[in-house]
Amino acid sequence: MARRRGRAGSFEPVRGGGATITLDEVEISILRSLAVQLLELVGPGDQPADADDDPLAQLFAEGPTKPPDDPALARLFPDAYEETEDASEFRRFTENDLRARKREDALAMIRVLDAGGPVLKLTEDQARQWLGTLNDLRLTIGTRLGVTEDEADELYHLPDGDPRKPLVMAYLWLGGLQESLVETLLR
């Protein structure tokens, strides 16, 4: 009997770099759905329409100067400085690139998931992109749930009838995947 690469639901290192994981169809479907939702949430940002057509314009495209109104987006794109003027300037020149990177990372995850499973093999670059997307998904879900350090232990003890339970289960599962991938990349 051939040995399957990767323990179910846990990342394993690949010789030469990267990682592998075995996911069932339901897990792949959930992860893909969450990544697509993240793409929709992150969106293109406030980049000028003509900047997509002109590479030089892309270099000088200015982004938003205020934090997003959506709490999840504000968590994904926090202010870099407490001072309003410095934070606005920094955001104006970095948020569009940060949005683009988050989209690229989520798309990389979707491409691997679409390539087929149950055994998924990630290159080193793909593993780093997955790590970024797993982190973004956890931050988004955690924000939607209102997770704080003080209340994190409560999540493990929600009654089955609590309407937050499915989202909490996804949050905890993503945390396990993220931890497993970090440990694998550090080996």
PDB file of C-alpha atoms in Angstrom:
ATOM      1  CA  MET A   1       0.000   0.000   0.000  1.00  0.00           C
ATOM      2  CA  ALA A   2       1.378   3.384  -1.029  1.00  0.00           C
ATOM      3  CA  ARG A   3       1.950   5.925   1.708  1.00  0.00           C
ATOM      4  CA  ARG A   4      -0.170   9.048   1.334  1.00  0.00           C
ATOM      5  CA  ARG A   5       1.658  12.327   1.726  1.00  0.00           C
ATOM      6  CA  GLY A   6       0.539  14.468   4.634  1.00  0.00           C
ATOM      7  CA  ARG A   7      -1.615  13.528   7.595  1.00  0.00           C
ATOM      8  CA  ALA A   8      -5.255  14.362   7.176  1.00  0.00           C
ATOM      9  CA  GLY A   9      -5.813  17.995   8.130  1.00  0.00           C
ATOM     10  CA  SER A  10      -2.203  18.654   9.077  1.00  0.00           C
ATOM     11  CA  PHE A  11       0.630  20.061   6.982  1.00  0.00           C
ATOM     12  CA  GLU A  12       3.803  18.087   6.474  1.00  0.00           C
ATOM     13  CA  PRO A  13       7.092  19.292   4.985  1.00  0.00           C
ATOM     14  CA  VAL A  14       8.037  18.378   1.426  1.00  0.00           C
ATOM     15  CA  ARG A  15      11.604  17.487   0.559  1.00  0.00           C
ATOM     16  CA  GLY A  16      13.201  20.521  -1.076  1.00  0.00           C
ATOM     17  CA  GLY A  17      10.753  22.944   0.538  1.00  0.00           C
ATOM     18  CA  GLY A  18       7.056  23.530   0.643  1.00  0.00           C
ATOM     19  CA  ALA A  19       4.310  21.589   2.364  1.00  0.00           C
ATOM     20  CA  THR A  20       1.629  19.026   1.742  1.00  0.00           C
ATOM     21  CA  ILE A  21      -1.750  18.446   3.337  1.00  0.00           C
ATOM     22  CA  THR A  22      -4.566  15.967   2.901  1.00  0.00           C
ATOM     23  CA  LEU A  23      -8.049  17.487   2.927  1.00  0.00           C
ATOM     24  CA  ASP A  24     -11.375  15.848   2.190  1.00  0.00           C
ATOM     25  CA  GLU A  25     -13.856  17.260  -0.341  1.00  0.00           C
ATOM     26  CA  VAL A  26     -15.849  19.111   2.321  1.00  0.00           C
ATOM     27  CA  GLU A  27     -12.735  20.761   3.767  1.00  0.00           C
ATOM     28  CA  ILE A  28     -11.574  21.775   0.294  1.00  0.00           C
ATOM     29  CA  SER A  29     -15.014  23.213  -0.465  1.00  0.00           C
ATOM     30  CA  ILE A  30     -15.140  25.188   2.789  1.00  0.00           C
ATOM     31  CA  LEU A  31     -11.621  26.532   2.388  1.00  0.00           C
ATOM     32  CA  ARG A  32     -12.301  27.518  -1.227  1.00  0.00           C
ATOM     33  CA  SER A  33     -15.564  29.238  -0.274  1.00  0.00           C
ATOM     34  CA  LEU A  34     -13.853  31.200   2.495  1.00  0.00           C
ATOM     35  CA  ALA A  35     -11.012  32.255   0.160  1.00  0.00           C
ATOM     36  CA  VAL A  36     -13.535  33.448  -2.458  1.00  0.00           C
ATOM     37  CA  GLN A  37     -15.404  35.411   0.217  1.00  0.00           C
ATOM     38  CA  LEU A  38     -12.103  36.969   1.288  1.00  0.00           C
ATOM     39  CA  LEU A  39     -11.458  38.028  -2.325  1.00  0.00           C
ATOM     40  CA  GLU A  40     -14.877  39.656  -2.435  1.00  0.00           C
ATOM     41  CA  LEU A  41     -14.288  41.403   0.896  1.00  0.00           C
ATOM     42  CA  VAL A  42     -10.824  42.720  -0.005  1.00  0.00           C
ATOM     43  CA  GLY A  43     -12.007  43.831  -3.427  1.00  0.00           C
ATOM     44  CA  PRO A  44      -9.952  46.061  -5.667  1.00  0.00           C
ATOM     45  CA  GLY A  45      -9.867  48.989  -3.261  1.00  0.00           C
ATOM     46  CA  ASP A  46      -9.986  52.587  -4.439  1.00  0.00           C
ATOM     47  CA  GLN A  47      -7.424  52.234  -7.223  1.00  0.00           C
ATOM     48  CA  PRO A  48      -8.061  54.530 -10.188  1.00  0.00           C
ATOM     49  CA  ALA A  49      -9.515  52.666 -13.174  1.00  0.00           C
ATOM     50  CA  ASP A  50      -6.822  53.793 -15.617  1.00  0.00           C
ATOM     51  CA  ALA A  51      -3.983  52.544 -13.386  1.00  0.00           C
ATOM     52  CA  ASP A  52      -4.746  48.954 -14.441  1.00  0.00           C
ATOM     53  CA  ASP A  53      -3.900  49.808 -18.048  1.00  0.00           C
ATOM     54  CA  ASP A  54      -0.706  51.777 -17.498  1.00  0.00           C
ATOM     55  CA  PRO A  55       2.219  50.243 -15.545  1.00  0.00           C
ATOM     56  CA  LEU A  56       3.668  53.693 -14.847  1.00  0.00           C
ATOM     57  CA  ALA A  57       0.325  54.885 -13.487  1.00  0.00           C
ATOM     58  CA  GLN A  58       0.275  51.827 -11.216  1.00  0.00           C
ATOM     59  CA  LEU A  59       3.552  52.964  -9.628  1.00  0.00           C
ATOM     60  CA  PHE A  60       2.050  56.310  -8.714  1.00  0.00           C
ATOM     61  CA  ALA A  61      -1.504  55.231  -7.951  1.00  0.00           C
ATOM     62  CA  GLU A  62      -2.665  56.649  -4.679  1.00  0.00           C
ATOM     63  CA  GLY A  63      -4.956  54.732  -2.424  1.00  0.00           C
ATOM     64  CA  PRO A  64      -7.418  55.679   0.278  1.00  0.00           C
ATOM     65  CA  THR A  65      -6.379  57.933   3.133  1.00  0.00           C
ATOM     66  CA  LYS A  66      -8.960  56.757   5.678  1.00  0.00           C
ATOM     67  CA  PRO A  67      -9.393  53.352   7.310  1.00  0.00           C
ATOM     68  CA  PRO A  68     -12.210  51.203   5.909  1.00  0.00           C
ATOM     69  CA  ASP A  69     -15.590  51.477   7.621  1.00  0.00           C
ATOM     70  CA  ASP A  70     -16.047  47.688   7.726  1.00  0.00           C
ATOM     71  CA  PRO A  71     -14.447  46.424  10.996  1.00  0.00           C
ATOM     72  CA  ALA A  72     -13.072  43.303   9.269  1.00  0.00           C
ATOM     73  CA  LEU A  73     -11.404  45.382   6.551  1.00  0.00           C
ATOM     74  CA  ALA A  74     -10.102  47.787   9.186  1.00  0.00           C
ATOM     75  CA  ARG A  75      -8.508  44.764  10.889  1.00  0.00           C
ATOM     76  CA  LEU A  76      -6.955  43.591   7.607  1.00  0.00           C
ATOM     77  CA  PHE A  77      -5.756  47.115   6.760  1.00  0.00           C
ATOM     78  CA  PRO A  78      -4.965  48.766  10.113  1.00  0.00           C
ATOM     79  CA  ASP A  79      -3.408  52.188  10.544  1.00  0.00           C
ATOM     80  CA  ALA A  80       0.377  51.995  10.678  1.00  0.00           C
ATOM     81  CA  TYR A  81       0.698  55.036  12.917  1.00  0.00           C
ATOM     82  CA  GLU A  82      -1.389  56.592  15.646  1.00  0.00           C
ATOM     83  CA  GLU A  83      -0.893  60.074  14.244  1.00  0.00           C
ATOM     84  CA  THR A  84      -3.686  60.771  11.783  1.00  0.00           C
ATOM     85  CA  GLU A  85      -1.581  62.596   9.161  1.00  0.00           C
ATOM     86  CA  ASP A  86       1.194  59.954   9.116  1.00  0.00           C
ATOM     87  CA  ALA A  87      -1.342  57.129   9.034  1.00  0.00           C
ATOM     88  CA  SER A  88      -3.193  58.744   6.128  1.00  0.00           C
ATOM     89  CA  GLU A  89      -0.008  59.216   4.125  1.00  0.00           C
ATOM     90  CA  PHE A  90       1.191  55.679   4.779  1.00  0.00           C
ATOM     91  CA  ARG A  91      -2.213  54.214   3.886  1.00  0.00           C
ATOM     92  CA  ARG A  92      -2.406  56.278   0.698  1.00  0.00           C
ATOM     93  CA  PHE A  93       0.790  54.729  -0.651  1.00  0.00           C
ATOM     94  CA  THR A  94       0.509  51.172   0.698  1.00  0.00           C
ATOM     95  CA  GLU A  95      -3.090  49.973   0.905  1.00  0.00           C
ATOM     96  CA  ASN A  96      -3.583  49.258  -2.794  1.00  0.00           C
ATOM     97  CA  ASP A  97      -0.427  47.114  -2.871  1.00  0.00           C
ATOM     98  CA  LEU A  98      -1.483  45.341   0.300  1.00  0.00           C
ATOM     99  CA  ARG A  99      -4.914  44.616  -1.185  1.00  0.00           C
ATOM    100  CA  ALA A 100      -3.278  43.269  -4.351  1.00  0.00           C
ATOM    101  CA  ARG A 101      -1.014  40.968  -2.321  1.00  0.00           C
ATOM    102  CA  LYS A 102      -3.944  39.666  -0.292  1.00  0.00           C
ATOM    103  CA  ARG A 103      -5.845  38.974  -3.529  1.00  0.00           C
ATOM    104  CA  GLU A 104      -2.831  37.188  -5.037  1.00  0.00           C
ATOM    105  CA  ASP A 105      -2.436  35.058  -1.913  1.00  0.00           C
ATOM    106  CA  ALA A 106      -6.119  34.088  -1.853  1.00  0.00           C
ATOM    107  CA  LEU A 107      -6.052  33.303  -5.581  1.00  0.00           C
ATOM    108  CA  ALA A 108      -2.993  31.097  -5.062  1.00  0.00           C
ATOM    109  CA  MET A 109      -4.943  29.132  -2.452  1.00  0.00           C
ATOM    110  CA  ILE A 110      -7.942  28.789  -4.769  1.00  0.00           C
ATOM    111  CA  ARG A 111      -5.727  27.583  -7.649  1.00  0.00           C
ATOM    112  CA  VAL A 112      -4.204  24.839  -5.499  1.00  0.00           C
ATOM    113  CA  LEU A 113      -7.621  23.798  -4.194  1.00  0.00           C
ATOM    114  CA  ASP A 114      -9.011  23.737  -7.751  1.00  0.00           C
ATOM    115  CA  ALA A 115      -6.097  21.635  -9.013  1.00  0.00           C
ATOM    116  CA  GLY A 116      -7.529  18.716  -7.096  1.00  0.00           C
ATOM    117  CA  GLY A 117      -7.046  16.755  -3.957  1.00  0.00           C
ATOM    118  CA  PRO A 118      -7.238  15.167  -1.533  1.00  0.00           C
ATOM    119  CA  VAL A 119      -3.449  15.503  -1.261  1.00  0.00           C
ATOM    120  CA  LEU A 120      -2.414  19.082  -1.929  1.00  0.00           C
ATOM    121  CA  LYS A 121       1.235  19.946  -2.462  1.00  0.00           C
ATOM    122  CA  LEU A 122       2.412  23.526  -1.971  1.00  0.00           C
ATOM    123  CA  THR A 123       5.669  25.055  -3.132  1.00  0.00           C
ATOM    124  CA  GLU A 124       7.499  27.277  -0.641  1.00  0.00           C
ATOM    125  CA  ASP A 125       5.967  30.379  -2.225  1.00  0.00           C
ATOM    126  CA  GLN A 126       2.477  28.862  -2.229  1.00  0.00           C
ATOM    127  CA  ALA A 127       2.905  27.847   1.415  1.00  0.00           C
ATOM    128  CA  ARG A 128       3.737  31.447   2.344  1.00  0.00           C
ATOM    129  CA  GLN A 129       0.712  32.664   0.355  1.00  0.00           C
ATOM    130  CA  TRP A 130      -1.518  30.133   2.109  1.00  0.00           C
ATOM    131  CA  LEU A 131      -0.156  31.284   5.459  1.00  0.00           C
ATOM    132  CA  GLY A 132      -1.092  34.881   4.628  1.00  0.00           C
ATOM    133  CA  THR A 133      -4.578  33.873   3.500  1.00  0.00           C
ATOM    134  CA  LEU A 134      -5.177  31.645   6.534  1.00  0.00           C
ATOM    135  CA  ASN A 135      -4.175  34.583   8.734  1.00  0.00           C
ATOM    136  CA  ASP A 136      -6.462  36.973   6.846  1.00  0.00           C
ATOM    137  CA  LEU A 137      -9.363  34.519   7.107  1.00  0.00           C
ATOM    138  CA  ARG A 138      -8.856  34.132  10.858  1.00  0.00           C
ATOM    139  CA  LEU A 139      -8.617  37.897  11.376  1.00  0.00           C
ATOM    140  CA  THR A 140     -11.795  38.436   9.364  1.00  0.00           C
ATOM    141  CA  ILE A 141     -13.799  35.724  11.101  1.00  0.00           C
ATOM    142  CA  GLY A 142     -12.428  36.722  14.501  1.00  0.00           C
ATOM    143  CA  THR A 143     -13.507  40.316  13.884  1.00  0.00           C
ATOM    144  CA  ARG A 144     -16.978  39.205  12.768  1.00  0.00           C
ATOM    145  CA  LEU A 145     -17.260  37.098  15.940  1.00  0.00           C
ATOM    146  CA  GLY A 146     -15.940  39.911  18.131  1.00  0.00           C
ATOM    147  CA  VAL A 147     -13.124  37.698  19.431  1.00  0.00           C
ATOM    148  CA  THR A 148     -10.909  39.270  22.067  1.00  0.00           C
ATOM    149  CA  GLU A 149      -8.101  37.685  24.055  1.00  0.00           C
ATOM    150  CA  ASP A 150     -10.313  37.683  27.142  1.00  0.00           C
ATOM    151  CA  GLU A 151     -13.179  35.859  25.413  1.00  0.00           C
ATOM    152  CA  ALA A 152     -11.213  33.396  23.249  1.00  0.00           C
ATOM    153  CA  ASP A 153     -11.669  30.512  25.724  1.00  0.00           C
ATOM    154  CA  GLU A 154     -15.454  30.963  25.585  1.00  0.00           C
ATOM    155  CA  LEU A 155     -15.405  29.892  21.941  1.00  0.00           C
ATOM    156  CA  TYR A 156     -14.534  26.335  22.939  1.00  0.00           C
ATOM    157  CA  HIS A 157     -17.615  26.074  25.139  1.00  0.00           C
ATOM    158  CA  LEU A 158     -20.426  27.446  22.984  1.00  0.00           C
ATOM    159  CA  PRO A 159     -23.602  25.358  23.082  1.00  0.00           C
ATOM    160  CA  ASP A 160     -24.480  23.563  19.852  1.00  0.00           C
ATOM    161  CA  GLY A 161     -27.560  25.760  19.371  1.00  0.00           C
ATOM    162  CA  ASP A 162     -25.543  28.997  19.369  1.00  0.00           C
ATOM    163  CA  PRO A 163     -25.808  30.583  15.903  1.00  0.00           C
ATOM    164  CA  ARG A 164     -22.106  31.514  16.064  1.00  0.00           C
ATOM    165  CA  LYS A 165     -21.044  27.880  16.426  1.00  0.00           C
ATOM    166  CA  PRO A 166     -20.388  27.135  12.697  1.00  0.00           C
ATOM    167  CA  LEU A 167     -18.319  30.295  12.333  1.00  0.00           C
ATOM    168  CA  VAL A 168     -16.450  29.493  15.541  1.00  0.00           C
ATOM    169  CA  MET A 169     -15.713  25.983  14.262  1.00  0.00           C
ATOM    170  CA  ALA A 170     -14.298  27.469  11.046  1.00  0.00           C
ATOM    171  CA  TYR A 171     -12.249  29.981  13.067  1.00  0.00           C
ATOM    172  CA  LEU A 172     -10.758  27.243  15.246  1.00  0.00           C
ATOM    173  CA  TRP A 173     -10.124  24.922  12.274  1.00  0.00           C
ATOM    174  CA  LEU A 174      -8.328  27.696  10.382  1.00  0.00           C
ATOM    175  CA  GLY A 175      -6.228  28.337  13.483  1.00  0.00           C
ATOM    176  CA  GLY A 176      -5.191  24.681  13.537  1.00  0.00           C
ATOM    177  CA  LEU A 177      -4.279  24.802   9.844  1.00  0.00           C
ATOM    178  CA  GLN A 178      -2.318  28.009  10.350  1.00  0.00           C
ATOM    179  CA  GLU A 179      -0.413  26.601  13.322  1.00  0.00           C
ATOM    180  CA  SER A 180       0.339  23.382  11.449  1.00  0.00           C
ATOM    181  CA  LEU A 181       1.647  25.304   8.437  1.00  0.00           C
ATOM    182  CA  VAL A 182       3.837  27.582  10.572  1.00  0.00           C
ATOM    183  CA  GLU A 183       5.353  24.556  12.328  1.00  0.00           C
ATOM    184  CA  THR A 184       5.935  22.856   8.979  1.00  0.00           C
ATOM    185  CA  LEU A 185       7.659  25.892   7.476  1.00  0.00           C
ATOM    186  CA  LEU A 186       9.938  26.192  10.529  1.00  0.00           C
ATOM    187  CA  ARG A 187      11.194  22.611  10.168  1.00  0.00           C
TER     188      ARG A 187
END
